[in-house]
Coordinates of C-alpha atoms in Angstrom, one line a residue:
M234 CA 75.3 122.5 94.3
A235 CA 75.5 119.2 94.0
A236 CA 78.8 119.7 92.4
R237 CA 80.1 122.4 94.9
G238 CA 80.2 119.1 97.4
W239 CA 82.6 117.3 95.1
R240 CA 85.3 120.2 95.1
P241 CA 86.8 118.3 98.2
L242 CA 87.4 115.2 96.3
A243 CA 89.3 117.2 94.1
A244 CA 91.3 118.5 97.1
A245 CA 91.4 115.2 97.7
I246 CA 92.8 113.4 95.1
A247 CA 95.7 116.8 94.8
A248 CA 96.6 116.1 98.2
A249 CA 96.7 112.5 97.2
R250 CA 99.5 113.6 94.5
P251 CA 103.5 113.9 95.7
G252 CA 104.0 117.3 96.0
G253 CA 100.5 117.9 97.6
G254 CA 98.2 120.2 97.2
G255 CA 98.9 122.6 94.1
P256 CA 102.4 124.6 93.2
G257 CA 104.9 125.0 95.5
A258 CA 102.5 123.8 98.8
A259 CA 103.5 121.2 101.4
P260 CA 101.9 118.8 102.4
A261 CA 100.5 119.1 105.2
P262 CA 101.5 116.4 108.0
A263 CA 100.1 113.0 108.9
P264 CA 99.9 111.4 112.1
A265 CA 100.6 106.9 111.2
P266 CA 97.3 105.1 111.1
A267 CA 96.6 102.2 113.6
A268 CA 96.8 98.8 112.9
P269 CA 93.7 97.8 111.3
T270 CA 91.5 95.2 113.2
A271 CA 90.4 93.8 110.6
A272 CA 90.2 91.3 107.2
A273 CA 88.5 88.7 105.6
L274 CA 90.9 86.0 104.1
Y275 CA 90.2 84.4 100.4
V276 CA 91.3 80.2 99.9
H277 CA 92.2 79.5 96.7
W278 CA 91.5 75.8 95.8
P279 CA 93.6 75.7 92.4
Y280 CA 92.5 72.3 91.2
C281 CA 89.8 70.8 88.5
R282 CA 88.4 67.9 87.3
K283 CA 87.9 69.7 83.9
R284 CA 88.5 73.6 82.3
C285 CA 85.5 74.7 81.0
S286 CA 85.9 76.0 77.6
Y287 CA 85.8 80.3 78.6
C288 CA 87.5 79.8 81.8
N289 CA 91.2 81.3 82.3
F290 CA 91.6 81.4 85.7
N291 CA 94.7 79.5 87.6
K292 CA 93.2 76.2 88.3
Y293 CA 94.8 73.3 86.8
V294 CA 93.3 69.8 86.3
V295 CA 96.1 66.8 87.3
P296 CA 96.0 63.4 87.1
A297 CA 96.1 62.8 91.4
V298 CA 96.6 65.9 94.2
D299 CA 98.4 65.8 97.2
E300 CA 95.5 67.1 99.1
V301 CA 98.0 66.2 102.3
A302 CA 100.5 68.7 101.5
V303 CA 98.6 71.3 99.9
R304 CA 96.6 70.8 103.1
A305 CA 99.4 72.2 104.5
C306 CA 101.1 74.7 102.5
L307 CA 97.3 76.2 102.9
V308 CA 97.7 76.1 106.6
R309 CA 100.8 77.8 107.1
E310 CA 100.0 80.4 104.7
A311 CA 97.1 81.4 106.4
R312 CA 98.7 81.7 109.7
T313 CA 102.3 83.3 108.4
L314 CA 99.9 86.0 106.5
L315 CA 97.5 86.4 109.8
R316 CA 100.7 87.3 111.9
L317 CA 102.7 89.7 109.2
S318 CA 98.6 91.5 109.3
Q319 CA 98.5 91.1 112.2
V320 CA 94.9 91.4 111.9
Q321 CA 93.0 90.7 115.5
S322 CA 89.9 89.6 113.2
V323 CA 88.6 87.2 110.0
T324 CA 85.1 88.9 109.4
S325 CA 84.6 86.2 106.4
V326 CA 86.3 83.3 104.6
F327 CA 85.8 82.5 101.4
F328 CA 86.8 78.8 99.8
G329 CA 87.5 79.2 95.7
G330 CA 88.8 77.8 92.8
G331 CA 89.2 75.4 91.0
T332 CA 86.9 74.2 91.8
P333 CA 87.1 74.2 96.1
S334 CA 84.3 71.3 96.7
L335 CA 86.6 68.5 95.0
A336 CA 88.7 69.3 98.1
S337 CA 88.6 67.3 101.3
P338 CA 85.9 68.4 104.0
S339 CA 88.6 67.7 106.4
T340 CA 91.1 70.0 104.4
I341 CA 88.5 72.7 104.9
A342 CA 88.4 72.3 108.5
A343 CA 91.8 72.0 109.0
V344 CA 92.1 75.9 107.3
L345 CA 89.1 77.0 109.3
E346 CA 91.2 75.7 112.4
A347 CA 94.2 77.6 111.6
V348 CA 92.5 80.3 111.4
A349 CA 90.7 80.2 114.6
G350 CA 93.6 79.7 116.0
A351 CA 96.0 82.5 114.7
A352 CA 92.5 85.3 115.0
H353 CA 89.5 85.5 116.3
L354 CA 86.9 84.2 114.0
P355 CA 83.8 84.7 114.5
A356 CA 80.8 82.1 115.8
G357 CA 78.5 83.5 112.7
A358 CA 81.4 85.5 110.5
E359 CA 80.6 83.5 106.8
V360 CA 82.6 81.2 105.0
T361 CA 81.6 79.9 101.8
L362 CA 82.2 77.6 99.5
E363 CA 82.2 77.6 96.0
A364 CA 80.9 74.5 94.7
N365 CA 80.0 72.6 91.2
P366 CA 76.8 71.2 90.6
S367 CA 79.0 67.6 89.6
S368 CA 80.7 67.3 93.1
T369 CA 77.9 68.1 95.8
S370 CA 76.4 65.2 97.2
I371 CA 74.3 65.6 100.5
Q372 CA 76.8 63.6 102.4
R373 CA 79.5 65.6 100.6
L374 CA 77.6 68.9 101.5
A375 CA 77.4 67.9 105.0
G376 CA 80.5 67.1 105.4
F377 CA 81.0 70.9 104.5
R378 CA 78.5 72.0 107.3
A379 CA 80.3 70.1 109.3
A380 CA 83.5 71.8 109.0
G381 CA 82.3 75.2 109.4
V382 CA 80.9 76.4 106.0
N383 CA 77.8 78.0 106.5
R384 CA 77.4 79.3 103.3
L385 CA 77.7 77.9 99.6
S386 CA 77.9 79.6 96.1
V387 CA 76.9 77.3 93.5
G388 CA 78.1 77.0 89.8
V389 CA 74.7 76.1 87.9
Q390 CA 75.9 78.9 84.9
S391 CA 72.4 77.6 82.7
L392 CA 69.8 75.6 83.2
D393 CA 69.9 74.5 79.4
D394 CA 71.6 71.5 78.9
A395 CA 73.0 72.8 75.7
E396 CA 74.0 76.0 76.8
L397 CA 76.2 73.9 79.6
Q398 CA 77.8 72.0 76.6
L399 CA 78.7 74.9 74.6
L400 CA 80.3 76.6 77.8
G401 CA 82.8 72.8 78.9
R402 CA 80.1 72.4 81.8
E403 CA 80.4 68.6 83.8
H404 CA 77.3 68.9 84.6
T405 CA 73.7 69.1 83.4
A406 CA 70.9 70.6 84.5
A407 CA 68.8 68.4 86.0
E408 CA 72.3 68.3 88.0
A409 CA 72.2 71.4 88.9
R410 CA 68.8 71.6 90.0
G411 CA 69.4 68.4 92.5
A412 CA 72.8 69.9 93.5
V413 CA 70.9 73.7 94.4
E414 CA 67.7 71.6 96.3
A415 CA 70.1 69.7 98.6
A416 CA 72.5 72.4 98.7
W417 CA 69.2 74.9 100.1
G418 CA 68.6 72.0 102.6
L419 CA 71.6 72.1 103.7
F420 CA 72.2 75.7 103.7
P421 CA 69.0 77.7 103.4
G422 CA 69.2 81.1 103.5
R423 CA 72.9 80.8 103.2
T424 CA 72.9 79.4 98.8
S425 CA 73.7 81.7 96.2
L426 CA 73.3 80.6 92.4
D427 CA 76.2 81.3 89.9
L428 CA 74.3 82.5 85.9
L429 CA 76.2 83.0 83.3
F430 CA 74.2 85.6 80.0
G431 CA 75.6 86.8 76.6
L432 CA 76.6 83.2 75.2
P433 CA 76.5 82.6 71.5
G434 CA 73.5 83.1 69.3
Q435 CA 72.2 83.3 72.6
S436 CA 68.7 85.4 73.0
R437 CA 66.9 87.7 75.1
D438 CA 64.0 85.3 75.2
A439 CA 66.3 82.0 75.8
W440 CA 68.3 84.3 78.5
A441 CA 64.6 85.2 80.5
Q442 CA 63.4 81.9 80.2
G443 CA 66.8 80.7 81.3
L444 CA 66.4 83.0 84.9
E445 CA 63.3 82.7 85.1
A446 CA 63.6 78.6 86.1
A447 CA 66.4 79.5 88.0
L448 CA 64.5 81.9 90.1
G449 CA 62.4 79.2 90.7
L450 CA 65.4 77.2 92.4
C451 CA 67.3 80.1 94.4
D452 CA 67.1 81.1 97.5
D453 CA 68.1 84.5 98.3
H454 CA 70.9 85.2 96.4
I455 CA 72.0 85.0 93.0
S456 CA 74.9 87.0 90.8
L457 CA 75.0 86.9 86.9
Y458 CA 77.8 87.3 84.9
Q459 CA 78.1 88.2 81.6
L460 CA 80.8 86.3 80.0
T461 CA 83.7 87.2 78.9
L462 CA 85.5 86.0 76.1
E463 CA 89.4 85.5 76.7
Q464 CA 92.4 85.1 75.2
G465 CA 93.7 81.4 75.3
T466 CA 90.7 79.7 76.0
A467 CA 88.9 77.2 73.5
L468 CA 85.5 79.2 73.2
A469 CA 87.2 82.4 72.2
A470 CA 89.0 80.6 69.5
Q471 CA 85.7 79.4 67.9
V472 CA 83.8 82.9 68.5
W473 CA 87.4 84.8 66.8
G474 CA 87.6 82.3 64.2
G475 CA 83.7 82.5 63.0
A476 CA 82.5 79.6 64.3
L477 CA 80.4 80.9 66.7
P478 CA 78.3 84.6 66.7
M479 CA 78.8 86.6 70.0
P480 CA 75.2 89.2 70.8
P481 CA 75.6 92.7 69.7
Q482 CA 76.5 94.9 72.1
D483 CA 72.8 95.8 72.6
L484 CA 71.4 93.1 72.6
L485 CA 73.9 92.6 75.8
A486 CA 72.9 95.6 77.6
D487 CA 69.2 94.5 77.1
M488 CA 69.5 90.9 78.8
Y489 CA 71.3 92.4 81.4
L490 CA 68.2 94.8 82.1
T491 CA 65.7 92.2 81.6
A492 CA 67.7 90.3 84.2
R493 CA 67.4 93.7 86.5
A494 CA 64.0 94.4 86.1
M495 CA 63.0 90.1 86.7
L496 CA 64.9 90.2 89.6
V497 CA 63.5 92.7 92.0
A498 CA 59.9 92.2 91.0
A499 CA 60.8 89.3 92.5
G500 CA 61.7 90.6 95.8
F501 CA 66.1 91.1 95.5
R502 CA 68.1 94.1 95.9
H503 CA 70.8 94.7 93.4
Y504 CA 72.8 95.9 95.5
E505 CA 76.0 95.0 93.1
V506 CA 77.0 95.6 89.8
S507 CA 76.4 92.1 89.7
N508 CA 75.0 91.0 92.5
F509 CA 71.3 90.6 93.9
A510 CA 70.4 89.9 97.5
R511 CA 66.6 89.7 99.4
K512 CA 66.0 89.2 102.7
G513 CA 69.1 90.5 103.5
A514 CA 71.2 88.3 102.3
L515 CA 74.3 89.8 100.9
S516 CA 77.4 88.5 100.2
T517 CA 79.4 89.6 103.7
H518 CA 83.3 88.9 102.0
N519 CA 82.2 90.6 98.3
L520 CA 81.4 93.9 100.9
S521 CA 84.6 93.6 101.8
Y522 CA 86.0 93.9 97.9
W523 CA 83.6 96.4 97.3
R524 CA 84.8 98.5 99.8
A525 CA 87.9 98.3 99.7
E526 CA 88.4 96.4 103.1
Q527 CA 91.6 94.7 104.1
Y528 CA 92.0 91.1 102.7
I529 CA 94.5 88.4 102.6
G530 CA 94.2 85.4 99.8
V531 CA 95.9 81.9 100.5
G532 CA 97.1 79.7 98.1
P533 CA 97.8 79.4 94.3
G534 CA 97.7 83.1 92.6
A535 CA 96.0 84.8 95.1
H536 CA 95.5 88.1 95.7
G537 CA 95.4 90.4 98.9
R538 CA 95.6 93.9 100.0
F539 CA 96.6 94.5 103.2
V540 CA 99.3 96.5 105.8
P541 CA 102.1 94.0 106.4
W542 CA 102.6 95.6 109.7
G543 CA 104.2 92.1 111.0
E544 CA 107.3 92.9 108.6
G545 CA 107.4 97.0 109.7
G546 CA 105.3 98.0 106.5
C547 CA 103.2 101.2 107.2
S548 CA 101.6 101.0 104.0
R549 CA 98.9 98.9 102.0
E550 CA 99.7 96.5 99.9
A551 CA 98.6 94.5 96.7
R552 CA 100.5 90.9 97.2
V553 CA 99.8 88.1 94.5
Q554 CA 101.3 84.7 95.4
T555 CA 103.0 82.3 93.0
L556 CA 100.8 81.1 90.1
E557 CA 101.9 77.4 89.8
P558 CA 100.9 75.1 92.5
G559 CA 104.0 73.2 93.2
A560 CA 106.2 76.7 93.1
W561 CA 104.0 78.0 95.8
M562 CA 104.2 74.8 97.6
R563 CA 107.9 74.6 97.4
E564 CA 107.7 78.6 98.4
V565 CA 105.4 78.3 101.4
Q566 CA 107.5 75.2 103.0
S567 CA 110.6 77.3 102.6
Q568 CA 109.8 80.4 103.5
G569 CA 106.1 80.2 105.6
H570 CA 104.4 82.2 102.3
G571 CA 104.4 81.9 99.1
T572 CA 104.4 85.7 97.8
R573 CA 105.6 86.2 94.3
R574 CA 104.8 89.5 94.1
R575 CA 103.9 92.8 96.6
V576 CA 103.4 96.7 95.2
V577 CA 103.0 99.6 97.6
L578 CA 100.2 100.9 97.3
S579 CA 100.1 104.8 97.2
P580 CA 97.4 107.0 98.5
L581 CA 95.9 108.3 94.7
E582 CA 96.2 104.5 94.2
Q583 CA 94.0 103.5 97.1
L584 CA 91.5 106.2 96.6
E585 CA 91.5 105.1 93.1
E586 CA 90.8 101.4 94.5
V587 CA 87.9 103.1 96.8
L588 CA 85.8 105.3 94.2
A589 CA 86.0 101.9 91.5
L590 CA 85.2 99.0 93.8
G591 CA 81.8 101.7 95.6
L592 CA 81.0 102.9 92.3
R593 CA 80.2 99.6 91.8
T594 CA 77.7 99.3 94.5
D595 CA 74.5 100.8 95.5
E596 CA 75.8 102.5 98.4
G597 CA 77.6 104.2 96.4
I598 CA 80.3 105.9 98.3
T599 CA 80.2 107.7 101.3
H600 CA 83.3 110.1 103.3
E601 CA 83.7 107.7 106.3
R602 CA 84.6 104.8 104.4
P603 CA 87.2 106.8 102.3
A604 CA 88.7 107.5 105.7
V605 CA 89.3 104.1 107.4
H606 CA 90.7 102.3 104.2
V607 CA 92.1 105.2 101.7
G608 CA 95.2 107.3 104.4
G609 CA 98.3 106.5 104.4
P610 CA 101.0 107.0 106.8
G611 CA 103.5 110.3 106.2
P612 CA 103.5 113.4 104.1
A613 CA 101.9 111.4 101.8
G614 CA 98.7 110.3 103.1
L615 CA 95.0 111.6 102.8
A616 CA 94.8 111.4 106.3
A617 CA 94.2 115.2 106.7
A618 CA 92.1 115.0 103.3
R619 CA 89.5 112.6 105.2
P620 CA 87.1 115.1 106.7
A621 CA 87.0 116.7 103.0
L622 CA 85.4 113.6 101.6
P623 CA 81.2 114.1 101.5
A624 CA 78.4 111.4 101.2
A625 CA 77.3 110.1 97.9
A626 CA 75.6 112.6 95.6
P627 CA 74.9 113.1 92.0
L628 CA 76.4 115.2 89.9
G629 CA 74.8 119.0 89.2
P630 CA 74.2 120.8 86.7
G631 CA 77.4 122.4 85.6
S632 CA 79.2 119.5 86.2
R633 CA 80.3 116.0 84.6
A634 CA 82.7 113.4 85.2
R635 CA 85.4 112.3 82.2
R636 CA 87.3 109.2 82.3
R637 CA 89.2 108.0 79.3
Q638 CA 89.8 104.1 78.4
R639 CA 94.0 103.6 78.9
G640 CA 95.8 102.2 76.1
P641 CA 97.3 98.8 75.9
E642 CA 101.0 100.5 76.6
E643 CA 100.1 101.4 80.0
E644 CA 98.5 98.2 81.5
P645 CA 101.0 96.5 83.3
D646 CA 100.8 93.2 80.9
G647 CA 101.4 95.6 77.7
G648 CA 97.4 94.7 77.5
R649 CA 97.0 91.4 77.5
R650 CA 95.2 89.9 79.9
R651 CA 96.9 87.5 83.1
G652 CA 94.6 83.8 83.4
A653 CA 95.4 84.4 87.1
Q654 CA 94.6 87.5 87.7
R655 CA 91.4 87.4 89.9
G656 CA 91.4 89.9 93.0
R657 CA 89.1 87.4 93.9
G658 CA 87.3 87.4 90.5
G659 CA 89.6 88.5 87.7
C660 CA 87.4 88.5 84.8
Q661 CA 86.4 91.8 82.7
R662 CA 84.8 93.0 79.6
R663 CA 86.7 96.6 79.4
R664 CA 89.8 97.4 80.9
W665 CA 88.3 101.1 82.6
R666 CA 91.1 103.2 84.9
I667 CA 89.3 105.9 86.9
K668 CA 91.7 108.7 85.9
C669 CA 90.7 110.8 88.8
E670 CA 92.8 113.8 88.1
S671 CA 90.3 114.3 84.8
W672 CA 87.0 114.2 86.6
V673 CA 85.6 117.8 85.7
L674 CA 84.4 118.4 88.5
A675 CA 82.4 122.4 87.4
G676 CA 82.4 124.3 84.8
A677 CA 81.1 123.4 81.2
P678 CA 77.8 122.1 81.6
P679 CA 77.6 118.3 80.6
R680 CA 76.9 117.4 77.1
P681 CA 73.4 115.7 76.3
Q682 CA 74.0 111.6 76.8
P683 CA 70.3 110.3 75.5
P684 CA 69.4 107.3 77.6
G685 CA 68.5 103.9 76.3
P686 CA 70.5 100.3 75.5
G687 CA 73.7 101.9 73.6
R688 CA 74.4 103.7 76.8
C689 CA 74.0 100.8 79.5
R690 CA 76.5 98.8 78.9
P691 CA 76.5 95.6 81.5
A692 CA 79.4 94.5 82.6
H693 CA 81.2 91.3 84.0
A694 CA 81.3 91.3 87.8
R695 CA 84.6 90.0 88.6
G696 CA 87.2 93.3 88.5
S697 CA 85.8 95.0 85.9
A698 CA 86.5 98.7 87.1
V699 CA 83.8 101.1 86.9
A700 CA 80.4 101.3 87.1
G701 CA 78.3 104.3 86.0
R702 CA 74.8 105.6 84.7
A703 CA 72.8 107.0 81.7
A704 CA 72.3 110.1 81.8
G705 CA 69.3 111.4 83.7
V706 CA 70.8 109.5 86.9
P707 CA 73.0 109.8 89.8
L708 CA 76.5 108.7 89.3
L709 CA 76.9 106.9 92.5
S710 CA 74.7 104.6 92.5
P711 CA 75.9 102.0 89.9
E712 CA 73.0 100.2 88.6
V713 CA 73.9 100.0 84.8
V714 CA 77.5 99.8 83.9
P715 CA 78.6 101.8 80.6

């Protein structure tokens, strides 16, 4: 019976394909959608003091930063893209990087003032700033709070000095503890910690001990990311050269499940594959990504997803800003924004994103959310299919879902990772892409797949596409990732 509820989803997928719902079927005309009234805003600060051994994000280490020029360009691009999107309200702002805590509070304040001048920024809107423990003095944090920041995400990564040295971090474990305590005092209930697991040579016991120490220190939100080896990084070269051993896959799965058990026991809700919160302290901004809502990316290498109504557009676009800060600034100064690449997303691509992102959360996917974010204008739109999208439900007997791994020839970059493709975070251990057409919603019974660590693969939070469950557990509640 549960499988029957998913047949309308197959119809929605078919309607999203060119040519409509089947051979000879003409797609039903759909009304042009109304302009979305809200969007989240991501601001990228690309500079760091040093490059960590594992990081391939779009960041730059330079002798000196012309902060006045960078600030002016961030302000101008924010205004331009908000005007192009024609959103009336900004739901949240996230300053990421790089190391945005290296920016002065006056730069943060200037961007927030520009946002508030171009759209409505509610008084209680979540404004998050990523911070490294090495640049989080009490005076500096107080300056950020005065500028309008009301939530801090602290990149602790580890509370073990040997692990921090391996990762190439600037701070020590003692400095990390001091930074978190200072942040907690200024942002009570709104301080998040980032931790990495799956480090070379790390054992499950060592990881559990480190997490226990973090639980004694953390506030009400914590993010756990599995270490991803990225081509071109110093740590990847050491591991691939045989100098450092990586934990086996089953051990990584055990680490993930151990962490989940510890955090749930401590009162945390596992609301997204790698994010945990208690007392309702979920990240509003990151939920915008998981719910496939509109977001605008400002700054070098930032990603966005929005409809450029101000340019006469009427379809959702994937946008990427120019990577290199100098080139980006020249483009902003000449044309108001540094958008280097823009791609109109087809209705099928939008539906794939809704599925891939929604499956990462404990909310799953409901019929209401795709109706808001997937529908496109004209005959190719999904408006006619919206009422058919069912509420999230487990796949029942007699049904199964299949996926396949996309080969390098199908990757837009030929299988090579692009260091700056974050989309507010881009690292992923495996590149899974939902192939909606191949989902089997009825027919042969599922093949037996016994649960266990071998079936429960943790995944890095930032950008991995598909979340699922071990056999016997609802597919649409992704607490474990294949």
